CSV table of C-alpha atoms in Angstrom, one decimal:
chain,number,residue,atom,x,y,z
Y,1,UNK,CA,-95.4,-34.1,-133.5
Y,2,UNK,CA,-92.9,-35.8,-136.0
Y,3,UNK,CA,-89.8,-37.3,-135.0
Y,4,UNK,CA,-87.8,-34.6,-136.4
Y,5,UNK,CA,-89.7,-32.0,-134.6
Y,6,UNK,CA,-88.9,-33.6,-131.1
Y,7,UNK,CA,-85.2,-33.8,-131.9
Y,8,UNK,CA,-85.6,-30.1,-132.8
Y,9,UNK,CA,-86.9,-29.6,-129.2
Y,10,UNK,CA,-84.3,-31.9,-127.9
Y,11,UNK,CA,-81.2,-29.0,-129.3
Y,12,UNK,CA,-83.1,-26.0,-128.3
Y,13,UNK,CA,-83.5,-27.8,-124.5
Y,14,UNK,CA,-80.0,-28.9,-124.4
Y,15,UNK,CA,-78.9,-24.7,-125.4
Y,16,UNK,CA,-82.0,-23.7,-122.6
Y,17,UNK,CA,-80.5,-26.1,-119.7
Y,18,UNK,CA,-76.5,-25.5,-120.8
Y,19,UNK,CA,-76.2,-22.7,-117.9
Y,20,UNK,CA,-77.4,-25.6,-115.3
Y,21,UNK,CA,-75.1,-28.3,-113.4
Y,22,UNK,CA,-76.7,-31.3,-112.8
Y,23,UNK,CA,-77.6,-33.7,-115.7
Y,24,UNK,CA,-81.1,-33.2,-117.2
Y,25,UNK,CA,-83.1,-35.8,-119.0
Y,26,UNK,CA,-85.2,-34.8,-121.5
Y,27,UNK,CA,-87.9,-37.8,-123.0
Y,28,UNK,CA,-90.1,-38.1,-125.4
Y,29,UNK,CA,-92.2,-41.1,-127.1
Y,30,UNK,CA,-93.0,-41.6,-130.1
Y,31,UNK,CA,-96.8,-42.2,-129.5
Y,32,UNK,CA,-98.7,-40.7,-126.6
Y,33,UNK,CA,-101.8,-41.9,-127.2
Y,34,UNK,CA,-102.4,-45.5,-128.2
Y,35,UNK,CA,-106.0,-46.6,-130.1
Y,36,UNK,CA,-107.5,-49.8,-129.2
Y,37,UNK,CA,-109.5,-51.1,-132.0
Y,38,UNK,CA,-111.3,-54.4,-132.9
Y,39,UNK,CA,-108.4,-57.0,-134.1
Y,40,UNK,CA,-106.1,-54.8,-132.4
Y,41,UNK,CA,-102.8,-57.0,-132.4
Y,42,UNK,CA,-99.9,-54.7,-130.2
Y,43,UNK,CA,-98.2,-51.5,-131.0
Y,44,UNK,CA,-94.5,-50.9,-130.5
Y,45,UNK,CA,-93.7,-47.9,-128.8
Y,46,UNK,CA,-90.2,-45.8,-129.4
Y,47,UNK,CA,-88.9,-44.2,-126.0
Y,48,UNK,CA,-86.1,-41.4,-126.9
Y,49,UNK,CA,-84.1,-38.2,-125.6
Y,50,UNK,CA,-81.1,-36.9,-124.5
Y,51,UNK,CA,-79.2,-36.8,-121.5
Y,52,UNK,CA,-77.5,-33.0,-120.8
Y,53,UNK,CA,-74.8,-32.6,-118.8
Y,54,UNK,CA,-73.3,-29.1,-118.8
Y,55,UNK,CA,-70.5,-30.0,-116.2
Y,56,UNK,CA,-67.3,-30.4,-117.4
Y,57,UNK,CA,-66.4,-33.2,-115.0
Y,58,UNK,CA,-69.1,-35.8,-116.7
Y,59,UNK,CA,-69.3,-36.6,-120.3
Y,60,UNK,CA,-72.4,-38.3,-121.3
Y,61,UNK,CA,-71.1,-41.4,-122.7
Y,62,UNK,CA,-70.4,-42.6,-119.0
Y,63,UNK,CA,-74.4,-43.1,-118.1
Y,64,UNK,CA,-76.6,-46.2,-118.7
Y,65,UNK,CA,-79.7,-45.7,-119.0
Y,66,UNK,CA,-82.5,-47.7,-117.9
Y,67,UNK,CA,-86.7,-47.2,-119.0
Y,68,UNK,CA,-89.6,-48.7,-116.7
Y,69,UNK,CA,-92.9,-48.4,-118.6
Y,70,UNK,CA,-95.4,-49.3,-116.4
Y,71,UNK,CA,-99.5,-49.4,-116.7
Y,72,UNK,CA,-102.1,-48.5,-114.2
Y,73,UNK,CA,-102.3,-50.5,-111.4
Y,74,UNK,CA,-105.6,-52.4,-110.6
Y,75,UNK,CA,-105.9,-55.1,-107.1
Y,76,UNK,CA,-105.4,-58.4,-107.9
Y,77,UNK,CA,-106.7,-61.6,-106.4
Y,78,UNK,CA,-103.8,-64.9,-106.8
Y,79,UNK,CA,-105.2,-68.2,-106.0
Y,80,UNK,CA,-102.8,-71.2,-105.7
Y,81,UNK,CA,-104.5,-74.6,-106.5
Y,82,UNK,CA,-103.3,-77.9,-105.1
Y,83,UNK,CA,-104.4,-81.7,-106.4
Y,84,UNK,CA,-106.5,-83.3,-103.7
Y,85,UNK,CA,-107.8,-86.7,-104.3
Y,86,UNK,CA,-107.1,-86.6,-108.0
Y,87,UNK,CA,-108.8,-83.1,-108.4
Y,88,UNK,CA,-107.5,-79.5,-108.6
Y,89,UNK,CA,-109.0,-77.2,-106.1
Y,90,UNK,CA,-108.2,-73.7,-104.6
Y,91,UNK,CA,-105.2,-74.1,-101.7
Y,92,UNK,CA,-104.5,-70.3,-101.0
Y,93,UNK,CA,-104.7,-67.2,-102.0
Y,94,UNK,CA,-103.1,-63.4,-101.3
Y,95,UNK,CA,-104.7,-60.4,-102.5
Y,96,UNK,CA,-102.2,-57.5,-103.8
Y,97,UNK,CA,-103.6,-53.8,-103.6
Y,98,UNK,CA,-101.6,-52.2,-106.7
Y,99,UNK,CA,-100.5,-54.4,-109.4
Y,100,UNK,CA,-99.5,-52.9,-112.2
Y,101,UNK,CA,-100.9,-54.1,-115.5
Y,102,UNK,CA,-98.1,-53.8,-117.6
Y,103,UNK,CA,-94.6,-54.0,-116.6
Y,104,UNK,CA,-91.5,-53.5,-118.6
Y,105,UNK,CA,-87.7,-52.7,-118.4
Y,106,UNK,CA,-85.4,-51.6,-121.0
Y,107,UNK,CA,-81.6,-51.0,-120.1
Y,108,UNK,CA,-78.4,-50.3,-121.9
Y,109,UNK,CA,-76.7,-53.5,-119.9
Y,110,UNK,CA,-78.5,-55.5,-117.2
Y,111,UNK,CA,-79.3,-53.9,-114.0
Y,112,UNK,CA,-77.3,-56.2,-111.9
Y,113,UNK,CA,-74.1,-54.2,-113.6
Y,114,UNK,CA,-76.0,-51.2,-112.8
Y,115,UNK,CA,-76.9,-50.8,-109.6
Y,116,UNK,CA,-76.8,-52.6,-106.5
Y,117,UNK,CA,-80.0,-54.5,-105.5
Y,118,UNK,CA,-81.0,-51.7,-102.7
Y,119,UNK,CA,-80.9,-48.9,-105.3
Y,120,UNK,CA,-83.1,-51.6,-107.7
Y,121,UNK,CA,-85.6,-51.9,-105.6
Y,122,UNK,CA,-86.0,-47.8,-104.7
Y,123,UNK,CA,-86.7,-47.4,-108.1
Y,124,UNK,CA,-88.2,-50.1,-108.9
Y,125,UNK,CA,-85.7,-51.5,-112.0
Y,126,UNK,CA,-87.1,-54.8,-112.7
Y,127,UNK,CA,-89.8,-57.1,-111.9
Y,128,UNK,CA,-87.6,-58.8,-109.4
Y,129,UNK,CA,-88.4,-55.4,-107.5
Y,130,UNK,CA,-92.1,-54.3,-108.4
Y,131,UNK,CA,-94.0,-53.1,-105.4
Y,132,UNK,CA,-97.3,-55.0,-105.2
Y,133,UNK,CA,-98.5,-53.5,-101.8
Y,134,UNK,CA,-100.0,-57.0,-100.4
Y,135,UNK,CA,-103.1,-56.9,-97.7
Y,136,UNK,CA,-104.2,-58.7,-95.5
Y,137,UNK,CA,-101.4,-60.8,-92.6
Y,138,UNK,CA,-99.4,-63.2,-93.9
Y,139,UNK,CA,-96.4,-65.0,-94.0
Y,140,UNK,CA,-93.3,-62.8,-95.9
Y,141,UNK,CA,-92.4,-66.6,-97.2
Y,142,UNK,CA,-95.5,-67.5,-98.5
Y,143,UNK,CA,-96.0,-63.5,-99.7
Y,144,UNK,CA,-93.2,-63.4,-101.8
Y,145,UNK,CA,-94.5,-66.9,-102.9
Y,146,UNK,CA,-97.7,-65.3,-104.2
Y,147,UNK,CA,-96.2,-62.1,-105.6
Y,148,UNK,CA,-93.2,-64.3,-107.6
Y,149,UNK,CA,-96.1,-66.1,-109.1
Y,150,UNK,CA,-98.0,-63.1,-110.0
Y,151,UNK,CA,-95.1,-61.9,-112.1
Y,152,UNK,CA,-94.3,-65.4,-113.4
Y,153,UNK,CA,-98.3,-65.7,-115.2
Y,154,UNK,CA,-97.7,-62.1,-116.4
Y,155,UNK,CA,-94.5,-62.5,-117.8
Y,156,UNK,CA,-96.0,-65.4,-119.7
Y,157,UNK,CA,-98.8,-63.2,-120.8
Y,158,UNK,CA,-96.3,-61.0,-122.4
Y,159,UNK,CA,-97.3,-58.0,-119.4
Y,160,UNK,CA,-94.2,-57.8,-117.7
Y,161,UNK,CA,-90.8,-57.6,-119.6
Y,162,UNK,CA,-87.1,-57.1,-118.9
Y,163,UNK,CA,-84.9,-56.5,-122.1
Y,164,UNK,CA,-81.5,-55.7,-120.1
Y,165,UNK,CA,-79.8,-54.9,-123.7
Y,166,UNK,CA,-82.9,-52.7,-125.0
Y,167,UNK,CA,-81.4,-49.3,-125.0
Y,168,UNK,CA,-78.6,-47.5,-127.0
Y,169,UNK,CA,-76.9,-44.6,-126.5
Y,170,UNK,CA,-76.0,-43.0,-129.8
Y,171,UNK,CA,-73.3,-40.0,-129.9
Y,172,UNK,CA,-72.8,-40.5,-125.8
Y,173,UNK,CA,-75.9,-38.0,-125.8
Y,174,UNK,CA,-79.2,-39.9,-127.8
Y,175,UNK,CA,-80.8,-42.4,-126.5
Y,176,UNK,CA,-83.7,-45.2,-127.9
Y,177,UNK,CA,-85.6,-47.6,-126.5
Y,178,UNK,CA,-88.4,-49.8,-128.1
Y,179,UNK,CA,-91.1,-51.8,-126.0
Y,180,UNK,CA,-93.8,-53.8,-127.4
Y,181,UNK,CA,-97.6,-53.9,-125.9
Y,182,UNK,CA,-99.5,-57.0,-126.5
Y,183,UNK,CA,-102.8,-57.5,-128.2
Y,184,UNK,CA,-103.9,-57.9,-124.3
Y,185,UNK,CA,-102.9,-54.5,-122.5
Y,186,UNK,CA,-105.2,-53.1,-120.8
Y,187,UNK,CA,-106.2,-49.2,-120.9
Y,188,UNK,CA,-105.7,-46.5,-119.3
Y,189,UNK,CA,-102.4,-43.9,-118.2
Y,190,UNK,CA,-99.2,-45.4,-118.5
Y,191,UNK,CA,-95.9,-43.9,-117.2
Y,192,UNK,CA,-92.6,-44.2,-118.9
Y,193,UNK,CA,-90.1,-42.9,-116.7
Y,194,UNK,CA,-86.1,-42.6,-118.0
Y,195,UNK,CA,-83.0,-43.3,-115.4
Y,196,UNK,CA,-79.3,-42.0,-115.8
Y,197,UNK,CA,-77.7,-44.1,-113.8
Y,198,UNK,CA,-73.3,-43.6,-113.2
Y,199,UNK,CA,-71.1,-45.3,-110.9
Y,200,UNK,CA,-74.1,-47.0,-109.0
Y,201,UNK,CA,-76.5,-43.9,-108.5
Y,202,UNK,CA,-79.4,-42.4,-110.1
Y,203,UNK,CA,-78.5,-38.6,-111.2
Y,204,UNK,CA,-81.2,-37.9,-112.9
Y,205,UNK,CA,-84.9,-39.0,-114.1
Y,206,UNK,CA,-87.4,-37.7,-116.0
Y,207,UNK,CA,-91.3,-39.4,-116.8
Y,208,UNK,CA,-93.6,-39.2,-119.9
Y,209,UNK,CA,-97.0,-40.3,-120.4
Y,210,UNK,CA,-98.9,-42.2,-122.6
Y,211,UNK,CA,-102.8,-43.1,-123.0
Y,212,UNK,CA,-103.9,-46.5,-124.4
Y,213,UNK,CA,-107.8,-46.0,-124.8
Y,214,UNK,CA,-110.4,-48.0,-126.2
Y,215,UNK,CA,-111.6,-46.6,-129.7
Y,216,UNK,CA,-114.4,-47.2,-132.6
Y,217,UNK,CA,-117.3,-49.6,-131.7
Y,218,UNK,CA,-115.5,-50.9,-128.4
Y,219,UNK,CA,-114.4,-47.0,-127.2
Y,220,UNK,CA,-118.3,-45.6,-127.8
Y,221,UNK,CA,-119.9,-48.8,-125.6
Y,222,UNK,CA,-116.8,-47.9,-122.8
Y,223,UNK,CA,-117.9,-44.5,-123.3
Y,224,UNK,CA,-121.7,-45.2,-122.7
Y,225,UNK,CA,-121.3,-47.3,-119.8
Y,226,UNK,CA,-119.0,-44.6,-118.0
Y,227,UNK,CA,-121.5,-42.1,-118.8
Y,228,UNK,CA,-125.2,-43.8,-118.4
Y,229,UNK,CA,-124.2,-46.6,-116.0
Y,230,UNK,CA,-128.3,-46.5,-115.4
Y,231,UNK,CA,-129.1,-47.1,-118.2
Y,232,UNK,CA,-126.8,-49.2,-119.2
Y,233,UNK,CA,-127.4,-51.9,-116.4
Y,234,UNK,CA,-130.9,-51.6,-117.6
Y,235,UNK,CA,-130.3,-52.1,-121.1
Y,236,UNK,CA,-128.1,-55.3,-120.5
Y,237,UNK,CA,-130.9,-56.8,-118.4
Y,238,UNK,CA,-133.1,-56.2,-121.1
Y,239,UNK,CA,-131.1,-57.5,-123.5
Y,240,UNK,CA,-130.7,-60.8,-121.4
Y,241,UNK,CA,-134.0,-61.0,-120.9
Y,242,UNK,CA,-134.7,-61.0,-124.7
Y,243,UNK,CA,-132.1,-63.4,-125.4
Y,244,UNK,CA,-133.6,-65.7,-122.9
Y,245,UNK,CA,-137.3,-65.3,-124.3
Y,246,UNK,CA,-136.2,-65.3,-128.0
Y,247,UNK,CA,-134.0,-69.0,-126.7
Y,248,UNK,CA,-137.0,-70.2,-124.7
Y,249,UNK,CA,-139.4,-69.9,-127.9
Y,250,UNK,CA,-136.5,-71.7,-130.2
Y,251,UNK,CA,-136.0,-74.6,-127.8
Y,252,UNK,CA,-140.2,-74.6,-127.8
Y,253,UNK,CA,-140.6,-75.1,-131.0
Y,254,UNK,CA,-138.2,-77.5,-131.7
Protein backbone atom coordinates (compact mmCIF):
# COMPACT_ATOMS: atom_id res chain seq x y z
CA UNK A 1 0.00 0.00 0.00
CA UNK A 2 1.37 3.59 -0.92
CA UNK A 3 2.10 6.12 1.52
CA UNK A 4 -0.73 8.14 0.64
CA UNK A 5 -3.05 5.29 0.98
CA UNK A 6 -2.00 4.68 4.67
CA UNK A 7 -2.45 8.36 5.56
CA UNK A 8 -5.90 7.92 3.97
CA UNK A 9 -6.46 5.04 6.59
CA UNK A 10 -4.85 7.16 9.19
CA UNK A 11 -8.17 10.08 8.72
CA UNK A 12 -10.82 7.56 8.28
CA UNK A 13 -9.32 5.84 11.85
CA UNK A 14 -8.96 9.07 13.54
CA UNK A 15 -13.19 9.85 12.42
CA UNK A 16 -13.77 5.74 13.53
CA UNK A 17 -12.06 6.21 17.15
CA UNK A 18 -13.30 10.13 17.64
CA UNK A 19 -16.42 8.67 19.93
CA UNK A 20 -13.61 6.98 22.26
CA UNK A 21 -11.57 8.62 25.34
CA UNK A 22 -8.42 7.39 25.73
CA UNK A 23 -5.54 8.15 23.21
CA UNK A 24 -5.24 5.60 20.36
CA UNK A 25 -2.10 5.02 18.36
CA UNK A 26 -2.41 4.09 15.03
CA UNK A 27 1.18 2.68 13.14
CA UNK A 28 2.14 1.87 10.13
CA UNK A 29 5.59 1.09 8.25
CA UNK A 30 6.54 1.82 5.28
CA UNK A 31 7.88 -1.69 4.38
CA UNK A 32 6.53 -4.87 5.97
CA UNK A 33 8.37 -7.26 4.33
CA UNK A 34 12.05 -6.79 3.81
CA UNK A 35 14.05 -9.03 0.89
CA UNK A 36 17.38 -10.29 1.64
CA UNK A 37 19.35 -10.73 -1.51
CA UNK A 38 23.01 -11.39 -2.54
CA UNK A 39 25.04 -7.96 -2.03
CA UNK A 40 22.31 -6.95 0.16
CA UNK A 41 23.75 -3.69 1.89
CA UNK A 42 20.79 -2.42 4.60
CA UNK A 43 17.36 -1.04 4.05
CA UNK A 44 15.95 1.97 5.91
CA UNK A 45 12.71 1.54 7.29
CA UNK A 46 10.00 4.61 7.77
CA UNK A 47 7.92 4.07 11.12
CA UNK A 48 4.71 6.49 10.96
CA UNK A 49 1.01 7.24 12.41
CA UNK A 50 -0.93 9.28 14.40
CA UNK A 51 -1.76 9.69 17.80
CA UNK A 52 -5.82 10.36 18.54
CA UNK A 53 -6.93 11.76 21.37
CA UNK A 54 -10.62 12.60 21.40
CA UNK A 55 -10.62 14.15 25.00
CA UNK A 56 -10.74 17.57 25.25
CA UNK A 57 -8.44 17.76 28.29
CA UNK A 58 -5.20 16.42 26.11
CA UNK A 59 -3.99 17.90 22.94
CA UNK A 60 -1.62 15.86 21.04
CA UNK A 61 1.19 18.08 20.81
CA UNK A 62 1.90 17.27 24.63
CA UNK A 63 3.13 13.42 23.94
CA UNK A 64 6.65 12.12 23.00
CA UNK A 65 6.85 9.46 21.40
CA UNK A 66 9.28 6.77 21.57
CA UNK A 67 9.76 3.49 18.77
CA UNK A 68 11.57 0.13 19.91
CA UNK A 69 12.14 -2.05 16.79
CA UNK A 70 13.33 -5.13 17.90
CA UNK A 71 14.23 -8.65 16.01
CA UNK A 72 13.66 -12.15 17.02
CA UNK A 73 15.46 -13.25 19.76
CA UNK A 74 17.85 -16.23 19.55
CA UNK A 75 20.27 -17.65 22.93
CA UNK A 76 23.41 -16.36 22.99
CA UNK A 77 26.75 -17.72 24.36
CA UNK A 78 29.35 -14.47 25.72
CA UNK A 79 32.79 -15.52 26.47
CA UNK A 80 35.23 -13.08 28.19
CA UNK A 81 38.93 -13.85 27.36
CA UNK A 82 41.77 -12.85 29.64
CA UNK A 83 45.82 -12.71 28.70
CA UNK A 84 47.60 -15.52 30.48
CA UNK A 85 51.17 -15.96 30.04
CA UNK A 86 51.31 -13.70 27.00
CA UNK A 87 48.29 -15.60 25.35
CA UNK A 88 44.50 -14.82 25.09
CA UNK A 89 42.32 -17.60 26.33
CA UNK A 90 38.64 -18.07 27.44
CA UNK A 91 38.18 -16.55 31.33
CA UNK A 92 34.23 -16.78 31.53
CA UNK A 93 31.32 -17.02 30.08
CA UNK A 94 27.26 -16.47 30.69
CA UNK A 95 24.82 -17.74 28.48
CA UNK A 96 21.59 -15.41 27.85
CA UNK A 97 18.21 -17.29 26.82
CA UNK A 98 16.56 -14.35 24.61
CA UNK A 99 18.70 -11.96 22.97
CA UNK A 100 17.28 -10.03 20.61
CA UNK A 101 19.05 -9.74 17.31
CA UNK A 102 18.38 -6.37 16.49
CA UNK A 103 17.73 -3.61 18.82
CA UNK A 104 16.87 -0.12 18.22
CA UNK A 105 15.25 3.09 19.79
CA UNK A 106 13.93 6.15 18.26
CA UNK A 107 12.53 8.97 20.49
CA UNK A 108 11.34 12.55 20.12
CA UNK A 109 13.91 13.65 23.15
CA UNK A 110 15.97 11.19 25.13
CA UNK A 111 14.27 8.87 27.45
CA UNK A 112 15.95 10.04 30.45
CA UNK A 113 13.47 13.34 29.97
CA UNK A 114 10.93 10.91 29.34
CA UNK A 115 10.37 8.65 31.85
CA UNK A 116 11.86 7.69 34.89
CA UNK A 117 14.24 4.62 34.84
CA UNK A 118 11.52 2.13 36.52
CA UNK A 119 8.96 2.92 33.68
CA UNK A 120 12.26 2.44 31.09
CA UNK A 121 12.89 -0.67 32.09
CA UNK A 122 8.87 -1.96 32.02
CA UNK A 123 8.96 -1.19 28.65
CA UNK A 124 11.94 -1.79 27.76
CA UNK A 125 13.05 1.96 26.17
CA UNK A 126 16.70 1.49 25.50
CA UNK A 127 19.33 -0.90 25.53
CA UNK A 128 20.32 0.19 28.93
CA UNK A 129 17.00 -1.83 29.80
CA UNK A 130 16.81 -4.85 27.29
CA UNK A 131 15.77 -8.04 29.02
CA UNK A 132 18.28 -10.82 28.16
CA UNK A 133 16.75 -13.50 30.48
CA UNK A 134 20.32 -14.96 31.67
CA UNK A 135 20.57 -18.92 32.88
CA UNK A 136 22.43 -20.59 34.66
CA UNK A 137 23.64 -19.01 38.80
CA UNK A 138 25.70 -16.35 38.78
CA UNK A 139 26.79 -13.42 40.26
CA UNK A 140 24.21 -10.13 39.45
CA UNK A 141 27.82 -8.16 39.33
CA UNK A 142 29.48 -10.28 37.02
CA UNK A 143 25.79 -10.72 35.03
CA UNK A 144 25.31 -7.38 34.35
CA UNK A 145 29.07 -7.55 33.40
CA UNK A 146 28.27 -10.07 30.65
CA UNK A 147 25.00 -8.55 29.42
CA UNK A 148 26.67 -4.77 29.21
CA UNK A 149 29.20 -6.43 27.03
CA UNK A 150 26.72 -8.21 24.96
CA UNK A 151 25.10 -4.85 24.07
CA UNK A 152 28.50 -3.08 23.77
CA UNK A 153 29.76 -5.79 20.54
CA UNK A 154 26.27 -5.27 19.13
CA UNK A 155 26.11 -1.76 19.28
CA UNK A 156 29.39 -1.91 17.45
CA UNK A 157 27.90 -4.20 14.97
CA UNK A 158 25.44 -1.60 14.19
CA UNK A 159 22.42 -4.26 15.91
CA UNK A 160 21.48 -2.22 18.72
CA UNK A 161 20.72 1.56 18.27
CA UNK A 162 19.47 4.52 20.38
CA UNK A 163 18.74 7.69 18.31
CA UNK A 164 17.04 9.76 21.34
CA UNK A 165 16.28 12.73 18.69
CA UNK A 166 14.86 10.22 15.81
CA UNK A 167 11.21 11.05 15.91
CA UNK A 168 9.12 14.11 14.92
CA UNK A 169 5.86 15.05 15.59
CA UNK A 170 4.42 16.98 12.77
CA UNK A 171 0.93 19.02 13.26
CA UNK A 172 0.99 17.81 17.18
CA UNK A 173 -0.87 14.58 15.53
CA UNK A 174 1.91 12.82 12.74
CA UNK A 175 4.57 11.25 13.62
CA UNK A 176 7.95 9.63 11.71
CA UNK A 177 10.58 7.71 12.61
CA UNK A 178 13.39 6.22 10.30
CA UNK A 179 15.70 3.26 11.47
CA UNK A 180 18.40 1.74 9.43
CA UNK A 181 19.14 -2.35 9.25
CA UNK A 182 22.59 -3.34 8.49
CA UNK A 183 23.85 -5.41 5.67
CA UNK A 184 24.12 -8.00 8.79
CA UNK A 185 20.42 -8.44 10.27
CA UNK A 186 19.38 -11.40 10.61
CA UNK A 187 15.85 -12.85 9.47
CA UNK A 188 12.96 -13.42 10.62
CA UNK A 189 9.68 -11.35 12.53
CA UNK A 190 10.48 -8.16 13.86
CA UNK A 191 8.21 -6.01 16.11
CA UNK A 192 8.05 -2.30 15.93
CA UNK A 193 6.00 -1.27 18.74
CA UNK A 194 5.00 2.87 19.19
CA UNK A 195 4.84 4.57 22.86
CA UNK A 196 2.84 7.84 23.80
CA UNK A 197 4.40 8.78 26.56
CA UNK A 198 2.98 12.34 28.87
CA UNK A 199 4.00 13.60 32.12
CA UNK A 200 6.03 10.32 32.83
CA UNK A 201 3.51 7.54 31.84
CA UNK A 202 2.74 5.41 28.95
CA UNK A 203 -1.06 6.14 27.73
CA UNK A 204 -1.04 4.39 24.93
CA UNK A 205 0.96 1.71 22.47
CA UNK A 206 0.38 0.10 19.60
CA UNK A 207 2.82 -2.71 17.54
CA UNK A 208 3.43 -3.46 13.81
CA UNK A 209 5.19 -6.12 12.15
CA UNK A 210 7.63 -6.63 9.69
CA UNK A 211 9.34 -9.75 7.97
CA UNK A 212 13.06 -9.67 6.83
CA UNK A 213 13.33 -13.00 4.78
CA UNK A 214 16.03 -14.43 2.76
CA UNK A 215 15.21 -14.23 -1.03
CA UNK A 216 16.60 -15.35 -4.75
CA UNK A 217 19.41 -17.94 -4.67
CA UNK A 218 20.03 -17.59 -0.76
CA UNK A 219 15.90 -17.73 0.14
CA UNK A 220 15.41 -21.18 -2.23
CA UNK A 221 18.70 -23.07 -0.39
CA UNK A 222 16.93 -21.64 3.25
CA UNK A 223 13.87 -22.84 1.80
CA UNK A 224 15.23 -26.45 0.84
CA UNK A 225 16.93 -27.06 4.01
CA UNK A 226 13.72 -26.17 6.10
CA UNK A 227 11.78 -28.36 3.95
CA UNK A 228 14.22 -31.55 3.04
CA UNK A 229 16.56 -31.33 6.10
CA UNK A 230 17.20 -35.22 4.97
CA UNK A 231 18.25 -34.69 2.21
CA UNK A 232 19.87 -31.89 2.65
CA UNK A 233 22.38 -33.25 5.35
CA UNK A 234 22.84 -35.84 2.76
CA UNK A 235 23.60 -33.78 -0.04
CA UNK A 236 26.14 -31.57 1.98
CA UNK A 237 28.03 -34.72 2.95
CA UNK A 238 28.13 -35.69 -0.48
CA UNK A 239 29.20 -32.69 -1.61
CA UNK A 240 32.20 -32.72 0.95
CA UNK A 241 32.98 -35.84 0.17
CA UNK A 242 33.41 -34.80 -3.54
CA UNK A 243 35.37 -31.88 -2.71
CA UNK A 244 37.68 -33.92 -0.68
CA UNK A 245 38.14 -36.67 -3.57
CA UNK A 246 38.30 -34.12 -6.38
CA UNK A 247 41.30 -32.15 -3.76
CA UNK A 248 42.96 -35.52 -2.99
CA UNK A 249 43.40 -36.32 -6.80
CA UNK A 250 44.77 -32.52 -7.48
CA UNK A 251 47.32 -32.68 -4.64
CA UNK A 252 48.09 -36.38 -6.27
CA UNK A 253 48.98 -35.35 -9.25
CA UNK A 254 50.86 -32.48 -8.52
Amino acid sequence: MSMAGRLILLAVAWATLSAQQEPILVPAVSQSRIEVRQGFTGARLLLYGAVIDPSATGRAGDYDIVVVLKGPTEPVRIREKERIVGIWANAGSSDFRSAPAFFAVASSRPVGEIVDERTAAIYELGTDFIQLSPSGQIDPEEQARFAQGLVELRRRQGLYQENPRGVSIAEKVLYQARIDLPSNVTTGRYTAETFAIARGRVLASATARIEVVKAGLEGQVVSAAQRWSFLYGLGAIALSLGMGWLAGRLFARA
